[in-house]
Tab-separated table of C-alpha atoms in Angstrom:
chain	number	residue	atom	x	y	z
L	1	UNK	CA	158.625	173.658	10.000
L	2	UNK	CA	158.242	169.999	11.452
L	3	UNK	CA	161.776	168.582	11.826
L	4	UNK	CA	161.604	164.877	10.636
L	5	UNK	CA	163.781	162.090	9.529
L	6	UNK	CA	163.782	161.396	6.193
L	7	UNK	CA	163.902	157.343	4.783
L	8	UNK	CA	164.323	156.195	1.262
L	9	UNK	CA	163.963	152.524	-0.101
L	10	UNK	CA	165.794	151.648	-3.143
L	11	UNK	CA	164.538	147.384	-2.976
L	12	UNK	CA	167.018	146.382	-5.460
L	13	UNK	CA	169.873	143.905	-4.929
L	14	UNK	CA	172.172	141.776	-7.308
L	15	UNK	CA	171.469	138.353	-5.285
L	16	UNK	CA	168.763	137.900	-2.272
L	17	UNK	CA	170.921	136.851	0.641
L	18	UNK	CA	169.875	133.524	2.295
L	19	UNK	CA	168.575	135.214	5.499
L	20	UNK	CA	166.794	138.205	4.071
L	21	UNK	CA	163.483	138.699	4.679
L	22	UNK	CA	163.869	142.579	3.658
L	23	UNK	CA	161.270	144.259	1.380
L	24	UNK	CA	164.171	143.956	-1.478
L	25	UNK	CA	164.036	142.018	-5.188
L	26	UNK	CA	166.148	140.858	-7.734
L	27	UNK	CA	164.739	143.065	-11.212
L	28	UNK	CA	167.207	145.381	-12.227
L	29	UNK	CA	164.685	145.889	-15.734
L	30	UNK	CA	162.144	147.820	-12.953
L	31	UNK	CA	165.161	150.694	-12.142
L	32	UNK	CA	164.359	152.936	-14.384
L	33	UNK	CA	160.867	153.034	-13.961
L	34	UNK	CA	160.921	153.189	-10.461
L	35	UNK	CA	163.176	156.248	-10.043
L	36	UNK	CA	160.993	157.749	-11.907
L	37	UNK	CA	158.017	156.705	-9.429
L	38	UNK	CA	160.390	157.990	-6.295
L	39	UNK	CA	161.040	160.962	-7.970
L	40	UNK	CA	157.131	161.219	-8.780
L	41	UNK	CA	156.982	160.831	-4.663
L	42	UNK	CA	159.885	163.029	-3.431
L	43	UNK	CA	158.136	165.905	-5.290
L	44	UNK	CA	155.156	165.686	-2.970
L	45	UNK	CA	157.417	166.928	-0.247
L	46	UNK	CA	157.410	170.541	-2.000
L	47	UNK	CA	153.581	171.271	-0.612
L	48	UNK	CA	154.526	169.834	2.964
L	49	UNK	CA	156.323	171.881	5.851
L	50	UNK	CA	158.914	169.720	6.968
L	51	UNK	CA	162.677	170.079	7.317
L	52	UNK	CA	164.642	167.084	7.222
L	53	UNK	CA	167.138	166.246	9.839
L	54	UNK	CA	168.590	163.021	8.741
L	55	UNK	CA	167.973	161.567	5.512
L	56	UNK	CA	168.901	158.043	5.027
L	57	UNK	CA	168.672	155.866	1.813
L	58	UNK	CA	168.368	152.126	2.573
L	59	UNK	CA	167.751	149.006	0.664
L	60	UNK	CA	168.197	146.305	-0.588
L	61	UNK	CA	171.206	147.845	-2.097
L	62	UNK	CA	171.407	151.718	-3.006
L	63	UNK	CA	174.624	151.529	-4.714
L	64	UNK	CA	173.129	149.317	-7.075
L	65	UNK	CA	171.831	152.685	-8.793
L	66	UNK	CA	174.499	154.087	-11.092
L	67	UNK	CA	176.172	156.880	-10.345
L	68	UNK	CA	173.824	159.479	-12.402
L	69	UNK	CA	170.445	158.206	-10.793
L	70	UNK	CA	172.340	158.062	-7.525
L	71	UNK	CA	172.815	161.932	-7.955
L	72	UNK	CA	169.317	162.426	-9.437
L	73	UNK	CA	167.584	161.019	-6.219
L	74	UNK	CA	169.810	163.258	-4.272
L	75	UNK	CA	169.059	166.135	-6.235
L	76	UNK	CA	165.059	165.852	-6.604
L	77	UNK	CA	165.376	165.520	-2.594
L	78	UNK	CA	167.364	168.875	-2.340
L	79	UNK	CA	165.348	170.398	-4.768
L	80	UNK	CA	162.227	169.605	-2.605
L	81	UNK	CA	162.785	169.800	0.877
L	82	UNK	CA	164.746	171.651	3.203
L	83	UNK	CA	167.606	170.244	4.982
L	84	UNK	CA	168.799	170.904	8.457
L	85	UNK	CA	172.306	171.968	8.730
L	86	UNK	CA	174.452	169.560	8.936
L	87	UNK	CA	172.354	167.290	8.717
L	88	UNK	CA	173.319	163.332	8.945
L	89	UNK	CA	173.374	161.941	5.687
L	90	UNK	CA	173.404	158.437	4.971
L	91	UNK	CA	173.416	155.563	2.105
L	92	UNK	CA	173.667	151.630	3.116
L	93	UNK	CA	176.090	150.214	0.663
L	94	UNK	CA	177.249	146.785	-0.319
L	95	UNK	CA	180.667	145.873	-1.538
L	96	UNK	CA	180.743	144.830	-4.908
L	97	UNK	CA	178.228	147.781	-5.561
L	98	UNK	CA	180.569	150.658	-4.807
L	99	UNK	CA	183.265	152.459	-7.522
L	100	UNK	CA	185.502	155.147	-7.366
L	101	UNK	CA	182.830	156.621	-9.330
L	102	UNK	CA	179.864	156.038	-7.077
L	103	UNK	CA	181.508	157.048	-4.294
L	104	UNK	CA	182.604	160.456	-5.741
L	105	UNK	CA	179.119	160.881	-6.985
L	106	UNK	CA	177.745	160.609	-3.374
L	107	UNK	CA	180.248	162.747	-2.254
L	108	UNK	CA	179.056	165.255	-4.448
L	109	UNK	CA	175.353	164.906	-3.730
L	110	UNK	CA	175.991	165.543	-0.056
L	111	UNK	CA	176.075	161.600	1.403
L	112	UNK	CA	178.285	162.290	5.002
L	113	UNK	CA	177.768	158.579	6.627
L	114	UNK	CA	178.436	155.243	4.505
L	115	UNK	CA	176.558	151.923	6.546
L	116	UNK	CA	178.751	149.140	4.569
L	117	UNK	CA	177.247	145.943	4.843
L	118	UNK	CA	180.510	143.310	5.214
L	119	UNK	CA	178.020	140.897	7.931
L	120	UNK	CA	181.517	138.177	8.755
L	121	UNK	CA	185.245	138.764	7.078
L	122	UNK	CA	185.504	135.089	6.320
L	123	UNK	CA	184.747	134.298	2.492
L	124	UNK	CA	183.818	130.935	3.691
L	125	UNK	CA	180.957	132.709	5.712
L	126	UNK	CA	180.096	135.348	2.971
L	127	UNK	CA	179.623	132.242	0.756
L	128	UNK	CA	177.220	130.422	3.069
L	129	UNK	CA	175.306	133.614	3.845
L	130	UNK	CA	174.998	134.475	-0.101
L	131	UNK	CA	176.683	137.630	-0.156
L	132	UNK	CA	178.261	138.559	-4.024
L	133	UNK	CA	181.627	140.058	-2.025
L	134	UNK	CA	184.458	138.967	-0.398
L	135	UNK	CA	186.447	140.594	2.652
L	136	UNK	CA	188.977	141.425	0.208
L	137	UNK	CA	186.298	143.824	-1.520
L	138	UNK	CA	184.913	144.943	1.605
L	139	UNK	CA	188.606	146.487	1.846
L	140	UNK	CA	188.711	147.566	-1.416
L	141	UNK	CA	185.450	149.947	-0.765
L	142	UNK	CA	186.049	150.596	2.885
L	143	UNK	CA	189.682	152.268	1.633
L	144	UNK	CA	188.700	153.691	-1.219
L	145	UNK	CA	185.961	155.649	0.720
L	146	UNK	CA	188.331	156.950	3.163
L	147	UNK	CA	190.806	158.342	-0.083
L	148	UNK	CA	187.205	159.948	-1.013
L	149	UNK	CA	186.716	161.752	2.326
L	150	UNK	CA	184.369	159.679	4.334
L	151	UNK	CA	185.047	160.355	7.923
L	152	UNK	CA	181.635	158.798	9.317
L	153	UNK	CA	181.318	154.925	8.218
L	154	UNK	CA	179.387	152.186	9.839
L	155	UNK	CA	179.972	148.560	9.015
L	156	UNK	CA	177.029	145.940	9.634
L	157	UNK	CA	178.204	142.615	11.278
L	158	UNK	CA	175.781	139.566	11.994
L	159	UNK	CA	176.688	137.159	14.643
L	160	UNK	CA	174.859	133.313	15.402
L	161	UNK	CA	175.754	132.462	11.687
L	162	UNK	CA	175.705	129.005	10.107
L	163	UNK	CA	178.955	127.245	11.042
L	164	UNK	CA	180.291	130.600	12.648
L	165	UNK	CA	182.433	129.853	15.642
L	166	UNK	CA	183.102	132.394	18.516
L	167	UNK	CA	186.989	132.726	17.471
L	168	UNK	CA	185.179	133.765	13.831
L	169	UNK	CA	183.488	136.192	15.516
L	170	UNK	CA	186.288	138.131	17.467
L	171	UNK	CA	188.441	137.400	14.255
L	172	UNK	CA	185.474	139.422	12.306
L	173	UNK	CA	185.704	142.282	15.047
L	174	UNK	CA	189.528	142.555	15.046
L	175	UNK	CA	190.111	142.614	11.222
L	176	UNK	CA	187.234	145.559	11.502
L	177	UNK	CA	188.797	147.102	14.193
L	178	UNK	CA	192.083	147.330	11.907
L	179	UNK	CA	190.596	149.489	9.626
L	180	UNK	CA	188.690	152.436	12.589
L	181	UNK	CA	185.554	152.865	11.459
L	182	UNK	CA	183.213	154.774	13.304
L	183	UNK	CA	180.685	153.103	13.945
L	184	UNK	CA	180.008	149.492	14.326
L	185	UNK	CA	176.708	147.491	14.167
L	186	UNK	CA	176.145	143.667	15.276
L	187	UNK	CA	173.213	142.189	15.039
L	188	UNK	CA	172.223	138.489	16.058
L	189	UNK	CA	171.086	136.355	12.701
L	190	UNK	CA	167.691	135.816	12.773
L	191	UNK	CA	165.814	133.008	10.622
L	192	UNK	CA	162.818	134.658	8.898
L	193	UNK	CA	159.767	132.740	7.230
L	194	UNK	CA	160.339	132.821	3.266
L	195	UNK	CA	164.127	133.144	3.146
L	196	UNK	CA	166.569	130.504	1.988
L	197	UNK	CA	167.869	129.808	5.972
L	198	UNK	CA	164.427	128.991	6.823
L	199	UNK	CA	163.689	126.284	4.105
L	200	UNK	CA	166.913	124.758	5.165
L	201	UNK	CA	166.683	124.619	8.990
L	202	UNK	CA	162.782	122.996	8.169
L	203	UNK	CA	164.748	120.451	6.383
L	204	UNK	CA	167.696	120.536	8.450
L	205	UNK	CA	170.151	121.432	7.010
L	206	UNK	CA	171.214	124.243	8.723
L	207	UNK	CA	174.176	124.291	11.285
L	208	UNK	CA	173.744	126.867	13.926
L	209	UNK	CA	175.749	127.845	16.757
L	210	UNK	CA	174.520	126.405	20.148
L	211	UNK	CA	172.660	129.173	22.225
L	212	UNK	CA	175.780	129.411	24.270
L	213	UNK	CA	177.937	130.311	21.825
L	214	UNK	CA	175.651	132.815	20.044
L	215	UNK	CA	175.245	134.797	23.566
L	216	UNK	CA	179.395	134.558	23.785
L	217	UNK	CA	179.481	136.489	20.414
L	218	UNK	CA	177.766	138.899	21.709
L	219	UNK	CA	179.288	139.505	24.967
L	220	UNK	CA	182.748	139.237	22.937
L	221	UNK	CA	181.553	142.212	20.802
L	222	UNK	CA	181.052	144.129	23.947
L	223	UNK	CA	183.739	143.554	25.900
L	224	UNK	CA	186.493	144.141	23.221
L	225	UNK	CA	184.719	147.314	21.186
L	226	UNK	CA	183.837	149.021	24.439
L	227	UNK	CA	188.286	148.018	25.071
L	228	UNK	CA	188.388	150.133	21.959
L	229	UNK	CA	186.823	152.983	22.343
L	230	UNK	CA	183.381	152.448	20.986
L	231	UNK	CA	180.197	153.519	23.432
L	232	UNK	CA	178.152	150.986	23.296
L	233	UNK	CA	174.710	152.905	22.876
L	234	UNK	CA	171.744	150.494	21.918
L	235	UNK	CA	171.278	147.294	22.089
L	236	UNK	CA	173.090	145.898	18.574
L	237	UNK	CA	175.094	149.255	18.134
L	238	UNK	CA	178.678	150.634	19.113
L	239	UNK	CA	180.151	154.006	18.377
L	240	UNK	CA	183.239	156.266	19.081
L	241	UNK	CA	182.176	159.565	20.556
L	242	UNK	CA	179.787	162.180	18.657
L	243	UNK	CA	179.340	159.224	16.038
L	244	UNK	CA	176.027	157.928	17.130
L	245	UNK	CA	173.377	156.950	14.414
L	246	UNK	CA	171.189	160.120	14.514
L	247	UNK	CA	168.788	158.913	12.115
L	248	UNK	CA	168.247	155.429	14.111
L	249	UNK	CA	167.688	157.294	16.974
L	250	UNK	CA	164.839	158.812	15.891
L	251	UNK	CA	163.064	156.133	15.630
L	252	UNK	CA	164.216	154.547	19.011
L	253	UNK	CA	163.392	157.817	20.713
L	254	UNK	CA	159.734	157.735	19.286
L	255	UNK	CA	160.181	160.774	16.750
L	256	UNK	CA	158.057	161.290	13.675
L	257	UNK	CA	159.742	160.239	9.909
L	258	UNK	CA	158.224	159.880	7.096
L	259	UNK	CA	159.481	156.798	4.994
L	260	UNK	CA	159.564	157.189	0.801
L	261	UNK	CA	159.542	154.432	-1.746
L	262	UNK	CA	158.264	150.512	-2.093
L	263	UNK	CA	157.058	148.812	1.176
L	264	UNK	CA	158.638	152.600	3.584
L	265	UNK	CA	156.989	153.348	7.194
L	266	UNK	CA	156.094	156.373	8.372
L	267	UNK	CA	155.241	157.841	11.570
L	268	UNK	CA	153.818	161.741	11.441
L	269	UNK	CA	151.276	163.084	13.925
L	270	UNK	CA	150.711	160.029	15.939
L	271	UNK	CA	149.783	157.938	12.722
L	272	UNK	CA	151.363	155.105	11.545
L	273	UNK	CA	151.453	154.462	7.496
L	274	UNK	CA	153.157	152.335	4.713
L	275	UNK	CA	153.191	152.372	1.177
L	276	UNK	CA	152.557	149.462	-1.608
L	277	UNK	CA	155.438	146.876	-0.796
L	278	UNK	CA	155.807	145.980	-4.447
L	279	UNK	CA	157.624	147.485	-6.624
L	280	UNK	CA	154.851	147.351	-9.414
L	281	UNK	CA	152.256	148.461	-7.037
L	282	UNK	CA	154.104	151.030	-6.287
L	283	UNK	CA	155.263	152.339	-9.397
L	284	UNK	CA	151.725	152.071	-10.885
L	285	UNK	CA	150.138	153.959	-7.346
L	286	UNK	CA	152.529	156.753	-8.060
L	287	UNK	CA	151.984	156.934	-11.766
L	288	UNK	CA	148.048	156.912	-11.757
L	289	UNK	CA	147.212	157.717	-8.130
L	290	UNK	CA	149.795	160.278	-7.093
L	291	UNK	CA	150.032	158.704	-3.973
L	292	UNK	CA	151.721	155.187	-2.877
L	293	UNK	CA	149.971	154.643	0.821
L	294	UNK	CA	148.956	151.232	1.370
L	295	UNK	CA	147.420	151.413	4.454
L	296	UNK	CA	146.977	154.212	7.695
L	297	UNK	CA	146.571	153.615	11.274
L	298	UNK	CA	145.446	156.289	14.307
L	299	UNK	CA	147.789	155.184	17.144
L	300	UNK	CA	146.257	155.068	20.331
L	301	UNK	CA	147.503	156.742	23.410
L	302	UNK	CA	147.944	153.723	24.643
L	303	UNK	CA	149.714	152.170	21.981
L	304	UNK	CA	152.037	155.365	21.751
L	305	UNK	CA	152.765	155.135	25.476
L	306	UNK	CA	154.125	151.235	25.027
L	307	UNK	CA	155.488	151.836	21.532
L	308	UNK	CA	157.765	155.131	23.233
L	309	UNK	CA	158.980	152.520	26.085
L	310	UNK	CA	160.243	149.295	24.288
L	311	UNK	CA	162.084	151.793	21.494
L	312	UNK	CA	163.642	153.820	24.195
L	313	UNK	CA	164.535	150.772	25.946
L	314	UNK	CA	166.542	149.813	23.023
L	315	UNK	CA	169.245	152.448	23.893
L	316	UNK	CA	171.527	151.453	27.094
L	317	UNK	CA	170.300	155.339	28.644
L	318	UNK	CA	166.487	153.649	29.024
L	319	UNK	CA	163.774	155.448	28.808
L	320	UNK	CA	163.331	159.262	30.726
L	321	UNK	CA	160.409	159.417	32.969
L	322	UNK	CA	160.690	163.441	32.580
L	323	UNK	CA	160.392	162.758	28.995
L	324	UNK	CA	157.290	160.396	29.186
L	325	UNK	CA	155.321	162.916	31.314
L	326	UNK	CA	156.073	165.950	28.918
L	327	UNK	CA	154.979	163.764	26.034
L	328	UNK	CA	152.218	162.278	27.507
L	329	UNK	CA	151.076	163.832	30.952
L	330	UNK	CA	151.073	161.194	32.517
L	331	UNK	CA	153.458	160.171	35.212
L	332	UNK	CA	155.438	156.918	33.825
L	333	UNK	CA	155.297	154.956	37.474
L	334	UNK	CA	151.394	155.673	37.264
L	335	UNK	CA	151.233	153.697	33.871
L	336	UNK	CA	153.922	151.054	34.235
L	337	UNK	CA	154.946	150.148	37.903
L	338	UNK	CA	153.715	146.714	37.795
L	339	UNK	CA	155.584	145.746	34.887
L	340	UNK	CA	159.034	147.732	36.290
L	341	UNK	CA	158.296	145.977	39.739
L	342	UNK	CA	158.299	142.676	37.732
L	343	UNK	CA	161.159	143.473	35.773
L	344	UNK	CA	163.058	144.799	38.630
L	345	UNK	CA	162.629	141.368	40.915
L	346	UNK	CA	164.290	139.318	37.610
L	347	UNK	CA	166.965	141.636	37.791
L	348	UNK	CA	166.113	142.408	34.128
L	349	UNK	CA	165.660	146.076	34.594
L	350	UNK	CA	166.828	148.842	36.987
L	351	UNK	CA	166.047	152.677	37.668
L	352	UNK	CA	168.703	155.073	37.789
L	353	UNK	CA	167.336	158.518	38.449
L	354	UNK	CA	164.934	159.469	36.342
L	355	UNK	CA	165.868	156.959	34.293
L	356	UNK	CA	164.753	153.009	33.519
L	357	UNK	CA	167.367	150.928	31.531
L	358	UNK	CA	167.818	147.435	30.938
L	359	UNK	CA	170.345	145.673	33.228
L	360	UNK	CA	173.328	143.695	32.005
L	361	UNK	CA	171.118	140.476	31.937
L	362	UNK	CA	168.466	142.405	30.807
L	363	UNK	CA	170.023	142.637	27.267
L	364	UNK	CA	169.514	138.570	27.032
L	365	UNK	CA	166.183	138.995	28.071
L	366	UNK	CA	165.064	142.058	26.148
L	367	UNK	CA	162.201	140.596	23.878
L	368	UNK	CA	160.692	139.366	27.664
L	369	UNK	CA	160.864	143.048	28.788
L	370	UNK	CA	159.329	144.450	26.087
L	371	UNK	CA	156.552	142.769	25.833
L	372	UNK	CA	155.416	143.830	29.472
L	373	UNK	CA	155.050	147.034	28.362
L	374	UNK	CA	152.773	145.669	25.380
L	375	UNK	CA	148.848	147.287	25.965
């Protein structure tokens, strides 16, 4: 059996957040129908030969779903693929979303790793960001989980936010820190074409942080979670030992998944595909054509090569030269030693063994590196 990770899009929400530019939408009278679409599509996994390894069900918001069709995705997953053991399992939630109930109903169906979108504990941020939660709630959940069982949560912090000083940001981290979860996940705010921040900063009327103070977020994130105890692995994530994201590093160590539901990527067998990004098209693919794919691409060698380097790059181990030649046959120097020897001289990359990582400045820089490796 081909081992794969497994991704699910549920592309509901109650309220589109002012920076999203996710494939996620606001009609809660399409649920119904589209379970029943994803259902439709999780079935198809019965005549394949895969065995999942991780399965993680992302959004929008998954804990929008009541409790029952929570369980019933779950279930029509179990019922049609096979499972590694102990296999990561994982469901992005958002508080306001999550119950007693919905938690216990996720227990039940398996779900070992919460991802708890809180993005800044100060309401006054939550409020400018359009999030339906305070920090308060985020407690609430985060708590009640842990009663529950959860042993394995992540929470999802953005930095460089509107108004958001550096003090905001450590604040953020400490009141986090408070509560030991396992895994935490900070990613720089970035303004997207068609979302709320991006009309405003065209007009604006948007107050960001200066560059300056955006990069000190960041450093402050890893100096005081590496002081405690969190590895800090890839580029926007932290973890305490054995607590890694196994699903997202599949996809940063070039591995094949196969992506289910409105507007989901897949990679299998050096091909790259996606299915209908709207939720009608999607629902009426899977109804009358049996099959939701949008679009498929042949990847060249080439393009495999470059896509294998700036993922792996991505993780603070760099990229394995061993790795590259097993996967490729080709020796990695032979492909890419101008673009190291470029890298190296702006200090923005370094070898290490058999290894080639970013460097400390590097991080700052790491859009620049990547695209040297671009075909």
């Amino acid at each position: 059996m081909k081992p794969i990770g497994l991704y699910i899009h549920i592309p509901f929400c109650v309220k589109k957040c002012n920076y999203c530019d996710f494939n996620s939408f606001t009609k809660p009278e399409l649920i119904s129908s589209y379970i029943s679409a994803l259902k439709k599509e999780i079935e198809t996994l019965k005549d394949k030969d895969y065995i999942a390894q991780t399965i993680f069900v992302g959004g929008g918001t998954p804990t929008i779903l009541s409790p029952e069709e929570l369980e019933d995705v779950f279930h029509t997953v179990y019922k049609n693929i096979p499972v590694s053991d102990n296999a990561e399992i994982t469901i992005e939630a958002n508080p306001g979303t999550l119950t007693e109930e919905k938690l216990l109903a996720l227990k039940y169906a398996k779900v070992n790793r919460l991802s708890i979108g809180l993005q800044a504990s100060q309401d006054r941020l939550l409020k400018i960001i359009g999030r339906i939660h305070t920090f308060k709630d985020f407690k609430i959940n985060f708590e009640a989980a842990r009663r529950i069982g959860f042993d394995n949560i992540n929470v999802d912090l953005i930095f460089g936010l509107p108004t958001q000083s550096v003090n905001d940001f450590k604040e953020t981290l400490q009141q986090v820190l408070e509560l030991n979860p396992e895994h935490i996940s900070c990613y720089s705010l970035s303004i997207e074409e068609g979302t709320i921040f991006y009309r405003l900063l065209q007009e604006e009327k948007l107050k960001l942080p200066l560059e300056d103070e955006e990069r000190q977020m960041y450093y402050e994130a890893i100096k005081i979670l590496n002081q405690s105890g969190y590895e800090h692995y890839e580029i926007s994530n932290f973890a305490v030992p054995k607590r890694q994201s196994e699903h997202n590093k599949i996809y940063w160590s070039y591995k094949e998944y196969l992506g289910l539901g409105a507007g989901a990527h897949s990679f299998i067998e050096n091909q790259r595909f996606y299915n209908y990004p709207l939720i009608e098209d999607y629902i009426y693919s899977m109804k009358n054509l049996s099959s939701a794919v949008a679009e498929r691409e042949d990847i060249s060698i080439r393009e495999q090569e470059a896509e294998f380097c700036f993922l792996g790059l991505r993780l603070l181990e760099g990229i394995d030269k061993k790795v590259f030649k097993q996967r490729f046959g080709t020796e990695f120097m032979q492909v890419y030693k101008n673009a190291v020897e470029n890298m190296k001289k702006e200090a923005l990359i370094e070898e290490k063994g058999d290894k080639v990582r970013l460097t400390k400045k590097g991080l700052d820089f790491a859009n620049i590196v990547f695209a040297e490796f671009l075909p």
